[in-house]
Amino acid sequence: MYEIELKFLVPESRLKGLMRQAKVKSSQVTQMAAHYYDTTDQQLAQAGIGLRIRQEGDAWVQTIKAGGDGIAARLEHNWILDNEQVIAMLDHNELMPDLSIYKDTVIAPALADFKLKKLAKNLTRLYVTDVQRTTRLLTEDGSNEDVSDNSIEIAYDYGEIIHGTDDTQRDVIQEIEFELISGELDFLFSTTKTWCQRYKLCLSTVTKAERGGLLIKGQSHSPATAADLSALDIDKKISMPAFSRAVVHNCLLQILPNSSAVIAGSADNDHLLQLSIGIKRLHTVLQAFDGFSDEINPDWSAILQKTATLLAEYRKLAYLNTHIEPMLQRYGAPIVNWTADIDAIKITPMAVISANDFQIMLLELIAFTMSDTSLENQADKPATNNLEKVLTKYHDTLLRAEQYLEEMYGESDHKLENESIIKAQHKLHGHLQDLRYISELVAPLYGKKRSRRWLKRVIKAQKALGQQSDMTDYQQYYQNKALSDSTALYGAGWLNAALVTREKATEKHLNKFYACSVFW
């Protein structure tokens, strides 16, 4: 069966109030000890599979989780074990999962790439969890006595993940989960939105199994998640509402893992970069395909735009400090201190992503991707009927921006120092970026042969212009810094010279792109 569950991290400042709601008279407190299994090189984890044996009160349950939508739904299989056998195996340190029970179950396809007998021999206990779980059943009418048509289990977990062979290595667990037990998805999302607003909860897609795997590797966070277009599930018969949900879902698969890492404390540039790209992709999608669904909320685009802007300034200054400055110093540049400039922003990526409007929007977007498309007015209209119009609109906008920039180039003798040209260049890059994101998402509906060459050129052109635009921004940062700190003059001059070479390479890629025939 599939479990539909949303998980949140709990801020310390809201914990007391949240616990008053979790620990009501009808709530139950259960101590749970879980043993998690995988191969030493974590083959199951790499396949997105979690395998555990957990004591839940007086019972021992073997559970495997796999697949799902990558966000809120996962395939789950539970098997109640014989208590006496489990205790006997524990006494001899021989407790191991029984994989033979999965041969004829719904979980079998997820294990199809494994030879179960060989896998069973290579399994080992990698880590354990020791958790106190407080559960409360919430029904639509507010009653906690019986399961009505709409019911949710709220589970607050507090405890530790412990390394399987070195119990000095531990990580704290403090999270709350909302699982739909029965009824409509709307009830799950309306409930979680209320709790999210009240207690400033932050969505997390990081499972206990993933955190255990990180503990084994000695890592705090999983690597940054880039866009995965192979996970886009569309075909030529897909309707307009279904297409809009599919492309939004694909963007969320990039945003949520990276936002989860930032919420958990990561300041890694890769997480910030991929999160920013995911947000920009989603903003583009909502703008381009707003007419494909009646359920798209125009407020989402405004929130995404604000979030992208706040992240961009911090990310560029942080990258300047951690990458550009060390590079310049290797070329003999004097040290320039950017710490005060970063502190002056006064808002961290964690604060930006923790913002309640952003978190509520994520919940609404997840709900949107899981909602019923058949209820929409355009449910019978194929997406392919309108894609050419969207692509042509964005392509024409790009060409107008390119023509405008060329006219400005012709009127200026100092291209690299003209603020109007710099703004026009950034705008051209924005249009090129939009067209790339849209084209990548719709290309599967046109066939690889028709789109491969064009996509290759648009990606190279967008990357080249993006690198040039970023370098221009970095040069401007040093130029402005030099007004109060003469040590920044070296960096301003070096980047200005480097831009001349970069501009030539960008022009080459752009010309190749403009000469390429469109695929639609």
Short mmCIF file of C-alpha atoms in Angstrom, two decimals:
data_model
loop_
_atom_site.label_atom_id
_atom_site.label_comp_id
_atom_site.label_asym_id
_atom_site.label_seq_id
_atom_site.Cartn_x
_atom_site.Cartn_y
_atom_site.Cartn_z
CA MET A 1 0.00 0.00 0.00
CA TYR A 2 0.96 3.63 -0.40
CA GLU A 3 1.42 5.88 2.61
CA ILE A 4 0.79 9.57 2.09
CA GLU A 5 2.76 11.51 4.64
CA LEU A 6 4.16 15.00 5.15
CA LYS A 7 7.11 15.56 7.46
CA PHE A 8 8.19 18.78 9.14
CA LEU A 9 11.09 19.94 11.27
CA VAL A 10 10.03 21.60 14.53
CA PRO A 11 11.61 24.94 15.53
CA GLU A 12 12.61 25.08 19.21
CA SER A 13 10.70 28.33 19.72
CA ARG A 14 7.40 26.61 18.83
CA LEU A 15 7.98 23.24 20.48
CA LYS A 16 6.10 23.87 23.76
CA GLY A 17 2.96 25.08 22.00
CA LEU A 18 3.08 22.22 19.51
CA MET A 19 3.47 19.63 22.27
CA ARG A 20 0.38 20.96 24.03
CA GLN A 21 -1.55 20.06 20.88
CA ALA A 22 0.21 16.72 20.35
CA LYS A 23 -0.11 15.48 23.96
CA VAL A 24 -3.87 15.52 24.43
CA LYS A 25 -5.75 13.01 26.62
CA SER A 26 -6.33 10.59 23.78
CA SER A 27 -2.73 10.67 22.52
CA GLN A 28 -0.44 7.67 22.90
CA VAL A 29 3.27 7.58 23.70
CA THR A 30 5.26 4.68 22.29
CA GLN A 31 8.95 3.91 22.64
CA MET A 32 10.28 2.62 19.35
CA ALA A 33 13.62 0.97 18.66
CA ALA A 34 14.38 0.40 14.98
CA HIS A 35 17.19 -1.51 13.26
CA TYR A 36 17.95 -0.33 9.70
CA TYR A 37 19.56 -2.68 7.16
CA ASP A 38 21.44 -2.26 3.92
CA THR A 39 24.58 -3.51 2.20
CA THR A 40 27.83 -1.92 3.35
CA ASP A 41 27.89 0.18 0.16
CA GLN A 42 24.20 1.12 0.69
CA GLN A 43 22.76 -0.42 -2.50
CA LEU A 44 19.20 -0.20 -1.15
CA ALA A 45 19.57 3.47 -0.28
CA GLN A 46 20.88 4.18 -3.78
CA ALA A 47 17.72 2.56 -5.14
CA GLY A 48 15.54 4.70 -2.87
CA ILE A 49 14.63 1.77 -0.61
CA GLY A 50 14.52 1.75 3.19
CA LEU A 51 14.44 -1.53 5.16
CA ARG A 52 13.98 -1.81 8.92
CA ILE A 53 12.82 -3.99 11.80
CA ARG A 54 11.17 -1.89 14.51
CA GLN A 55 9.76 -2.54 17.94
CA GLU A 56 6.45 -0.71 18.20
CA GLY A 57 5.22 -1.15 21.75
CA ASP A 58 4.90 -4.90 22.25
CA ALA A 59 5.09 -5.79 18.55
CA TRP A 60 8.02 -6.18 16.15
CA VAL A 61 7.36 -5.08 12.56
CA GLN A 62 9.49 -5.49 9.44
CA THR A 63 8.92 -2.57 7.07
CA ILE A 64 10.19 -1.75 3.61
CA LYS A 65 9.56 1.58 1.85
CA ALA A 66 10.24 2.37 -1.80
CA GLY A 67 9.16 4.32 -4.85
CA GLY A 68 6.28 6.74 -4.69
CA ASP A 69 6.09 10.25 -6.10
CA GLY A 70 9.35 11.39 -4.53
CA ILE A 71 7.55 13.91 -2.32
CA ALA A 72 4.66 12.76 -0.12
CA ALA A 73 3.65 9.27 -1.27
CA ARG A 74 5.71 6.11 -0.80
CA LEU A 75 5.07 2.42 -1.30
CA GLU A 76 5.12 0.71 2.09
CA HIS A 77 4.89 -2.94 3.16
CA ASN A 78 4.61 -3.95 6.83
CA TRP A 79 4.98 -7.50 8.18
CA ILE A 80 4.37 -8.37 11.83
CA LEU A 81 7.08 -10.70 13.13
CA ASP A 82 6.95 -13.45 15.74
CA ASN A 83 8.03 -11.86 19.04
CA GLU A 84 9.70 -14.98 20.43
CA GLN A 85 11.77 -15.46 17.28
CA VAL A 86 12.84 -11.82 17.28
CA ILE A 87 13.88 -11.93 20.95
CA ALA A 88 15.83 -15.15 20.35
CA MET A 89 17.67 -13.56 17.40
CA LEU A 90 18.39 -10.43 19.44
CA ASP A 91 19.87 -12.52 22.23
CA HIS A 92 22.34 -14.00 19.74
CA ASN A 93 22.83 -10.72 17.83
CA GLU A 94 21.33 -12.40 14.72
CA LEU A 95 18.30 -10.22 14.00
CA MET A 96 18.00 -9.91 10.20
CA PRO A 97 15.15 -9.16 7.78
CA ASP A 98 13.40 -11.92 5.85
CA LEU A 99 13.38 -10.88 2.18
CA SER A 100 11.49 -13.94 0.97
CA ILE A 101 8.19 -12.41 2.10
CA TYR A 102 8.36 -9.85 -0.75
CA LYS A 103 8.30 -12.31 -3.70
CA ASP A 104 4.60 -11.96 -4.51
CA THR A 105 3.83 -8.54 -3.02
CA VAL A 106 3.37 -5.02 -4.42
CA ILE A 107 6.93 -4.26 -3.30
CA ALA A 108 8.43 -6.93 -5.60
CA PRO A 109 8.94 -4.58 -8.61
CA ALA A 110 11.05 -2.24 -6.46
CA LEU A 111 13.38 -5.18 -5.68
CA ALA A 112 13.43 -6.53 -9.25
CA ASP A 113 17.02 -5.40 -9.84
CA PHE A 114 18.25 -7.40 -6.85
CA LYS A 115 18.79 -11.13 -6.42
CA LEU A 116 17.06 -11.52 -3.07
CA LYS A 117 19.13 -14.47 -1.81
CA LYS A 118 22.38 -12.67 -2.61
CA LEU A 119 21.06 -9.42 -1.18
CA ALA A 120 20.01 -11.15 2.06
CA LYS A 121 23.53 -12.53 2.55
CA ASN A 122 25.06 -9.05 2.12
CA LEU A 123 22.70 -7.20 4.46
CA THR A 124 24.06 -5.71 7.65
CA ARG A 125 22.67 -3.49 10.38
CA LEU A 126 24.04 -0.04 9.61
CA TYR A 127 22.33 2.08 12.26
CA VAL A 128 19.51 2.09 14.79
CA THR A 129 17.02 4.66 15.99
CA ASP A 130 15.73 5.14 19.50
CA VAL A 131 12.60 7.29 19.34
CA GLN A 132 9.76 8.27 21.61
CA ARG A 133 6.70 8.75 19.41
CA THR A 134 3.65 10.71 20.53
CA THR A 135 0.66 10.01 18.29
CA ARG A 136 -2.72 11.62 18.03
CA LEU A 137 -5.59 10.73 15.72
CA LEU A 138 -7.26 13.78 14.25
CA THR A 139 -10.61 13.48 12.48
CA GLU A 140 -12.46 16.07 10.45
CA ASP A 141 -14.98 16.87 13.17
CA GLY A 142 -12.22 17.26 15.75
CA SER A 143 -13.06 14.00 17.53
CA ASN A 144 -10.21 11.71 18.57
CA GLU A 145 -12.30 8.64 19.36
CA ASP A 146 -13.18 6.97 16.08
CA VAL A 147 -11.76 6.95 12.58
CA SER A 148 -14.17 8.96 10.43
CA ASP A 149 -14.10 9.26 6.66
CA ASN A 150 -11.31 11.83 7.01
CA SER A 151 -8.63 11.03 9.57
CA ILE A 152 -4.96 11.84 10.06
CA GLU A 153 -2.38 10.44 12.42
CA ILE A 154 -0.12 13.12 13.83
CA ALA A 155 3.17 11.70 15.12
CA TYR A 156 5.80 13.70 16.98
CA ASP A 157 9.15 11.89 17.12
CA TYR A 158 11.95 12.72 19.50
CA GLY A 159 15.07 10.62 19.85
CA GLU A 160 18.35 9.66 18.23
CA ILE A 161 19.89 7.92 15.25
CA ILE A 162 22.84 5.81 16.42
CA HIS A 163 25.70 4.40 14.35
CA GLY A 164 25.47 0.60 14.13
CA THR A 165 29.07 -0.09 15.16
CA ASP A 166 30.02 3.08 17.03
CA ASP A 167 27.36 4.31 19.44
CA THR A 168 29.31 7.51 20.13
CA GLN A 169 28.17 8.73 16.70
CA ARG A 170 24.62 10.02 17.06
CA ASP A 171 22.20 12.50 15.54
CA VAL A 172 19.11 14.02 17.16
CA ILE A 173 15.63 13.36 15.75
CA GLN A 174 12.97 16.01 16.32
CA GLU A 175 10.21 16.04 13.73
CA ILE A 176 6.47 15.81 13.29
CA GLU A 177 4.67 13.74 10.66
CA PHE A 178 1.12 13.94 9.31
CA GLU A 179 -0.10 10.72 7.67
CA LEU A 180 -3.42 10.35 5.91
CA ILE A 181 -5.16 7.32 7.43
CA SER A 182 -8.40 7.59 5.48
CA GLY A 183 -10.41 10.06 3.47
CA GLU A 184 -9.57 12.98 1.20
CA LEU A 185 -6.21 14.57 0.49
CA ASP A 186 -7.76 18.01 1.02
CA PHE A 187 -8.18 17.23 4.71
CA LEU A 188 -4.48 16.32 5.03
CA PHE A 189 -3.33 19.51 3.36
CA SER A 190 -5.77 21.86 5.09
CA THR A 191 -4.73 20.41 8.45
CA THR A 192 -1.00 20.64 7.79
CA LYS A 193 -1.39 24.22 6.52
CA THR A 194 -3.07 25.18 9.80
CA TRP A 195 -0.32 23.59 11.88
CA CYS A 196 2.36 25.04 9.64
CA GLN A 197 0.97 28.55 10.04
CA ARG A 198 0.54 28.24 13.79
CA TYR A 199 3.88 26.59 14.64
CA LYS A 200 6.11 27.80 11.76
CA LEU A 201 6.84 24.22 10.68
CA CYS A 202 9.21 23.58 7.77
CA LEU A 203 8.80 20.77 5.25
CA SER A 204 11.52 18.14 5.08
CA THR A 205 11.87 15.28 2.61
CA VAL A 206 14.81 13.75 4.49
CA THR A 207 13.80 10.34 5.84
CA LYS A 208 15.26 8.67 8.92
CA ALA A 209 16.83 6.12 6.58
CA GLU A 210 18.53 8.90 4.62
CA ARG A 211 19.77 10.52 7.82
CA GLY A 212 21.11 7.19 9.02
CA GLY A 213 22.97 6.73 5.75
CA LEU A 214 24.51 10.19 6.14
CA LEU A 215 25.58 9.34 9.69
CA ILE A 216 27.37 6.23 8.40
CA LYS A 217 29.20 8.36 5.81
CA GLY A 218 30.04 11.09 8.31
CA GLN A 219 28.06 13.66 6.34
CA SER A 220 25.58 16.27 7.53
CA HIS A 221 23.58 16.61 4.31
CA SER A 222 22.96 14.70 1.10
CA PRO A 223 24.54 16.13 -2.07
CA ALA A 224 22.66 18.89 -3.85
CA THR A 225 19.85 17.72 -6.16
CA ALA A 226 19.87 18.96 -9.74
CA ALA A 227 16.92 18.92 -12.14
CA ASP A 228 16.06 15.38 -13.23
CA LEU A 229 14.17 15.55 -16.51
CA SER A 230 14.14 11.74 -16.77
CA ALA A 231 11.65 11.77 -13.86
CA LEU A 232 9.15 13.80 -15.92
CA ASP A 233 6.14 11.57 -16.63
CA ILE A 234 4.39 12.91 -19.75
CA ASP A 235 3.25 11.65 -23.15
CA LYS A 236 1.67 13.11 -26.27
CA LYS A 237 -1.85 12.39 -25.03
CA ILE A 238 -1.42 14.25 -21.74
CA SER A 239 -4.08 16.87 -21.00
CA MET A 240 -3.33 20.51 -20.21
CA PRO A 241 -4.13 20.22 -16.46
CA ALA A 242 -2.14 16.98 -16.15
CA PHE A 243 0.82 18.53 -17.98
CA SER A 244 0.85 21.54 -15.65
CA ARG A 245 0.94 19.22 -12.64
CA ALA A 246 3.69 17.05 -14.13
CA VAL A 247 6.06 19.96 -14.79
CA VAL A 248 5.38 21.52 -11.37
CA HIS A 249 6.08 18.13 -9.76
CA ASN A 250 9.38 17.90 -11.65
CA CYS A 251 10.42 21.31 -10.31
CA LEU A 252 9.48 20.31 -6.75
CA LEU A 253 11.71 17.23 -7.03
CA GLN A 254 14.61 19.67 -7.33
CA ILE A 255 13.42 22.27 -4.83
CA LEU A 256 12.37 20.14 -1.85
CA PRO A 257 15.59 18.14 -1.21
CA ASN A 258 17.68 21.31 -1.44
CA SER A 259 15.31 23.40 0.69
CA SER A 260 15.31 20.55 3.25
CA ALA A 261 19.11 20.72 3.42
CA VAL A 262 19.07 24.52 3.85
CA ILE A 263 16.40 24.25 6.57
CA ALA A 264 18.60 21.68 8.33
CA GLY A 265 21.51 24.14 8.36
CA SER A 266 23.41 23.71 5.09
CA ALA A 267 25.09 26.83 3.73
CA ASP A 268 26.73 24.87 0.92
CA ASN A 269 26.85 26.79 -2.36
CA ASP A 270 25.67 23.75 -4.35
CA HIS A 271 22.47 23.47 -2.28
CA LEU A 272 21.82 27.21 -2.68
CA LEU A 273 22.56 27.09 -6.41
CA GLN A 274 20.30 24.11 -7.14
CA LEU A 275 17.57 25.51 -4.90
CA SER A 276 17.74 28.82 -6.77
CA ILE A 277 17.62 27.06 -10.15
CA GLY A 278 14.65 24.99 -9.01
CA ILE A 279 12.79 28.10 -7.85
CA LYS A 280 13.50 29.87 -11.15
CA ARG A 281 12.35 26.82 -13.13
CA LEU A 282 9.13 26.67 -11.14
CA HIS A 283 8.51 30.40 -11.56
CA THR A 284 8.99 30.04 -15.32
CA VAL A 285 6.65 27.04 -15.46
CA LEU A 286 3.87 28.81 -13.57
CA GLN A 287 4.17 31.88 -15.81
CA ALA A 288 4.37 29.95 -19.08
CA PHE A 289 1.60 27.43 -18.39
CA ASP A 290 -0.73 29.50 -16.21
CA GLY A 291 -3.54 28.92 -18.74
CA PHE A 292 -3.17 25.14 -18.59
CA SER A 293 -4.97 24.80 -15.24
CA ASP A 294 -7.65 26.73 -13.36
CA GLU A 295 -6.01 25.70 -10.07
CA ILE A 296 -2.76 27.66 -10.46
CA ASN A 297 -2.61 30.37 -7.80
CA PRO A 298 -1.11 33.66 -9.10
CA ASP A 299 0.30 34.35 -5.61
CA TRP A 300 2.76 31.47 -6.06
CA SER A 301 4.72 33.36 -8.73
CA ALA A 302 5.02 36.45 -6.54
CA ILE A 303 6.35 34.41 -3.58
CA LEU A 304 8.83 32.59 -5.81
CA GLN A 305 10.07 35.85 -7.32
CA LYS A 306 10.62 37.39 -3.88
CA THR A 307 12.39 34.27 -2.61
CA ALA A 308 14.66 34.07 -5.67
CA THR A 309 15.66 37.73 -5.26
CA LEU A 310 16.51 37.30 -1.56
CA LEU A 311 18.55 34.16 -2.24
CA ALA A 312 20.40 35.67 -5.21
CA GLU A 313 22.10 38.51 -3.31
CA TYR A 314 23.24 36.26 -0.48
CA ARG A 315 24.41 33.49 -2.81
CA LYS A 316 26.45 35.82 -5.03
CA LEU A 317 28.19 37.48 -2.10
CA ALA A 318 28.86 34.11 -0.47
CA TYR A 319 30.25 32.73 -3.74
CA LEU A 320 32.35 35.87 -4.12
CA ASN A 321 33.82 35.26 -0.67
CA THR A 322 34.39 31.49 -0.96
CA HIS A 323 35.34 31.10 -4.66
CA ILE A 324 36.15 34.34 -6.50
CA GLU A 325 38.25 35.89 -3.73
CA PRO A 326 40.48 32.79 -3.20
CA MET A 327 40.94 32.54 -7.00
CA LEU A 328 42.07 36.18 -7.23
CA GLN A 329 44.45 35.70 -4.32
CA ARG A 330 46.12 32.84 -6.21
CA TYR A 331 46.86 35.41 -8.91
CA GLY A 332 48.45 37.72 -6.36
CA ALA A 333 45.48 39.93 -5.47
CA PRO A 334 45.38 41.58 -2.02
CA ILE A 335 42.82 40.20 0.44
CA VAL A 336 39.36 41.78 0.30
CA ASN A 337 37.06 41.08 3.28
CA TRP A 338 33.44 40.53 2.30
CA THR A 339 32.18 39.40 5.72
CA ALA A 340 30.65 42.76 6.61
CA ASP A 341 28.84 42.89 3.25
CA ILE A 342 27.35 39.43 3.81
CA ASP A 343 26.31 40.33 7.38
CA ALA A 344 24.69 43.52 6.11
CA ILE A 345 22.12 41.49 4.17
CA LYS A 346 20.68 40.50 7.60
CA ILE A 347 18.71 37.58 6.24
CA THR A 348 20.12 34.10 5.77
CA PRO A 349 19.00 31.47 3.25
CA MET A 350 17.57 29.45 6.15
CA ALA A 351 15.41 32.41 7.19
CA VAL A 352 14.28 32.96 3.59
CA ILE A 353 13.23 29.34 3.11
CA SER A 354 11.70 29.10 6.60
CA ALA A 355 9.39 32.01 5.84
CA ASN A 356 5.80 30.94 6.44
CA ASP A 357 4.49 32.13 3.08
CA PHE A 358 7.13 30.06 1.26
CA GLN A 359 6.40 26.92 3.31
CA ILE A 360 2.63 27.29 2.86
CA MET A 361 3.17 27.74 -0.87
CA LEU A 362 5.17 24.49 -1.00
CA LEU A 363 2.29 22.66 0.68
CA GLU A 364 -0.19 24.15 -1.79
CA LEU A 365 2.02 23.16 -4.72
CA ILE A 366 2.32 19.56 -3.47
CA ALA A 367 -1.46 19.46 -3.06
CA PHE A 368 -1.82 20.83 -6.59
CA THR A 369 0.35 18.07 -8.08
CA MET A 370 -1.73 15.40 -6.29
CA SER A 371 -5.15 16.85 -7.12
CA ASP A 372 -7.67 15.35 -9.55
CA THR A 373 -7.23 16.72 -13.09
CA SER A 374 -10.52 15.25 -14.33
CA LEU A 375 -12.47 17.93 -12.46
CA GLU A 376 -10.99 20.77 -14.49
CA ASN A 377 -12.67 22.45 -17.46
CA GLN A 378 -9.75 21.69 -19.79
CA ALA A 379 -9.37 18.05 -18.75
CA ASP A 380 -10.14 16.86 -22.28
CA LYS A 381 -7.77 19.26 -24.07
CA PRO A 382 -4.33 17.88 -25.08
CA ALA A 383 -1.37 19.96 -23.94
CA THR A 384 0.23 19.63 -27.38
CA ASN A 385 -2.47 21.88 -28.85
CA ASN A 386 -1.06 24.88 -27.00
CA LEU A 387 2.66 24.20 -26.56
CA GLU A 388 3.73 25.67 -29.90
CA LYS A 389 2.01 28.94 -29.02
CA VAL A 390 3.84 29.12 -25.67
CA LEU A 391 7.22 28.27 -27.20
CA THR A 392 6.81 30.79 -30.02
CA LYS A 393 5.83 33.53 -27.55
CA TYR A 394 8.95 33.02 -25.44
CA HIS A 395 11.19 32.65 -28.50
CA ASP A 396 9.90 35.90 -30.01
CA THR A 397 10.42 37.72 -26.69
CA LEU A 398 14.01 36.48 -26.64
CA LEU A 399 14.70 37.66 -30.19
CA ARG A 400 13.32 41.13 -29.39
CA ALA A 401 15.58 41.33 -26.33
CA GLU A 402 18.56 40.26 -28.45
CA GLN A 403 17.79 42.88 -31.08
CA TYR A 404 17.49 45.58 -28.40
CA LEU A 405 20.86 44.62 -26.94
CA GLU A 406 22.51 44.68 -30.37
CA GLU A 407 21.19 48.20 -30.94
CA MET A 408 22.63 49.32 -27.62
CA TYR A 409 25.99 47.74 -28.46
CA GLY A 410 26.09 49.79 -31.64
CA GLU A 411 25.53 53.03 -29.75
CA SER A 412 28.14 52.44 -27.00
CA ASP A 413 31.95 52.59 -27.06
CA HIS A 414 32.27 51.08 -23.56
CA LYS A 415 30.09 47.99 -23.55
CA LEU A 416 31.44 46.51 -20.33
CA GLU A 417 30.89 49.71 -18.33
CA ASN A 418 27.47 50.77 -19.65
CA GLU A 419 24.86 50.13 -16.94
CA SER A 420 22.00 50.06 -19.46
CA ILE A 421 23.80 47.42 -21.51
CA ILE A 422 24.48 45.36 -18.38
CA LYS A 423 20.77 45.46 -17.49
CA ALA A 424 19.78 44.52 -21.05
CA GLN A 425 22.29 41.66 -20.97
CA HIS A 426 20.81 40.34 -17.73
CA LYS A 427 17.33 40.60 -19.20
CA LEU A 428 18.42 38.68 -22.32
CA HIS A 429 19.87 35.97 -20.09
CA GLY A 430 16.57 35.79 -18.18
CA HIS A 431 14.62 35.26 -21.41
CA LEU A 432 17.13 32.67 -22.65
CA GLN A 433 16.91 30.87 -19.32
CA ASP A 434 13.10 30.83 -19.46
CA LEU A 435 13.13 29.42 -22.98
CA ARG A 436 15.64 26.74 -21.99
CA TYR A 437 13.58 25.58 -19.00
CA ILE A 438 10.35 25.44 -21.01
CA SER A 439 12.01 23.69 -23.95
CA GLU A 440 13.58 21.00 -21.76
CA LEU A 441 10.19 20.18 -20.25
CA VAL A 442 8.23 20.03 -23.51
CA ALA A 443 10.93 18.41 -25.69
CA PRO A 444 9.83 14.81 -24.87
CA LEU A 445 6.54 15.55 -26.62
CA TYR A 446 8.37 16.44 -29.85
CA GLY A 447 10.89 13.59 -30.02
CA LYS A 448 14.62 13.51 -29.33
CA LYS A 449 15.77 13.84 -32.94
CA ARG A 450 13.89 17.08 -33.49
CA SER A 451 14.91 18.71 -30.22
CA ARG A 452 18.39 17.35 -29.40
CA ARG A 453 20.47 19.77 -31.52
CA TRP A 454 18.42 22.82 -30.56
CA LEU A 455 18.50 21.98 -26.84
CA LYS A 456 22.25 21.44 -26.95
CA ARG A 457 22.77 24.91 -28.41
CA VAL A 458 20.31 26.73 -26.15
CA ILE A 459 21.90 25.16 -23.06
CA LYS A 460 25.43 26.15 -24.13
CA ALA A 461 24.30 29.68 -24.97
CA GLN A 462 22.38 30.07 -21.70
CA LYS A 463 25.30 28.80 -19.62
CA ALA A 464 27.80 31.04 -21.41
CA LEU A 465 25.64 34.14 -21.05
CA GLY A 466 24.88 33.22 -17.45
CA GLN A 467 28.57 32.94 -16.60
CA GLN A 468 29.22 36.28 -18.31
CA SER A 469 26.35 37.93 -16.40
CA ASP A 470 27.61 36.54 -13.10
CA MET A 471 31.15 37.70 -13.83
CA THR A 472 29.79 41.15 -14.66
CA ASP A 473 28.04 41.22 -11.27
CA TYR A 474 31.23 40.14 -9.48
CA GLN A 475 33.18 42.86 -11.30
CA GLN A 476 30.59 45.42 -10.21
CA TYR A 477 30.84 44.24 -6.60
CA TYR A 478 34.62 44.80 -6.65
CA GLN A 479 34.21 48.10 -8.49
CA ASN A 480 31.78 49.41 -5.86
CA LYS A 481 33.91 48.01 -3.02
CA ALA A 482 36.92 49.91 -4.40
CA LEU A 483 35.15 53.22 -3.62
CA SER A 484 35.86 52.60 0.07
CA ASP A 485 38.57 49.92 -0.06
CA SER A 486 41.43 50.34 -2.57
CA THR A 487 42.44 46.67 -2.20
CA ALA A 488 39.38 45.80 -4.33
CA LEU A 489 40.82 47.61 -7.38
CA TYR A 490 42.90 44.56 -8.35
CA GLY A 491 39.83 42.32 -8.47
CA ALA A 492 37.82 44.91 -10.40
CA GLY A 493 40.55 45.23 -13.03
CA TRP A 494 41.23 41.49 -13.31
CA LEU A 495 37.55 40.64 -13.76
CA ASN A 496 37.12 43.47 -16.27
CA ALA A 497 39.94 42.01 -18.40
CA ALA A 498 38.56 38.48 -18.06
CA LEU A 499 35.16 39.70 -19.27
CA VAL A 500 36.60 40.62 -22.68
CA THR A 501 37.56 36.98 -23.32
CA ARG A 502 34.31 35.71 -21.80
CA GLU A 503 32.23 38.02 -24.01
CA LYS A 504 33.80 36.61 -27.19
CA ALA A 505 33.04 33.02 -26.15
CA THR A 506 29.46 33.97 -25.27
CA GLU A 507 28.92 35.68 -28.62
CA LYS A 508 30.09 32.53 -30.41
CA HIS A 509 27.58 30.32 -28.55
CA LEU A 510 24.75 32.82 -29.02
CA ASN A 511 25.34 33.05 -32.78
CA LYS A 512 25.23 29.26 -33.11
CA PHE A 513 21.98 29.20 -31.18
CA TYR A 514 20.33 31.94 -33.24
CA ALA A 515 21.29 30.10 -36.44
CA CYS A 516 19.63 26.86 -35.31
CA SER A 517 16.09 26.05 -36.47
CA VAL A 518 13.49 25.61 -33.74
CA PHE A 519 12.16 22.11 -33.06
CA TRP A 520 8.46 22.95 -32.78
#
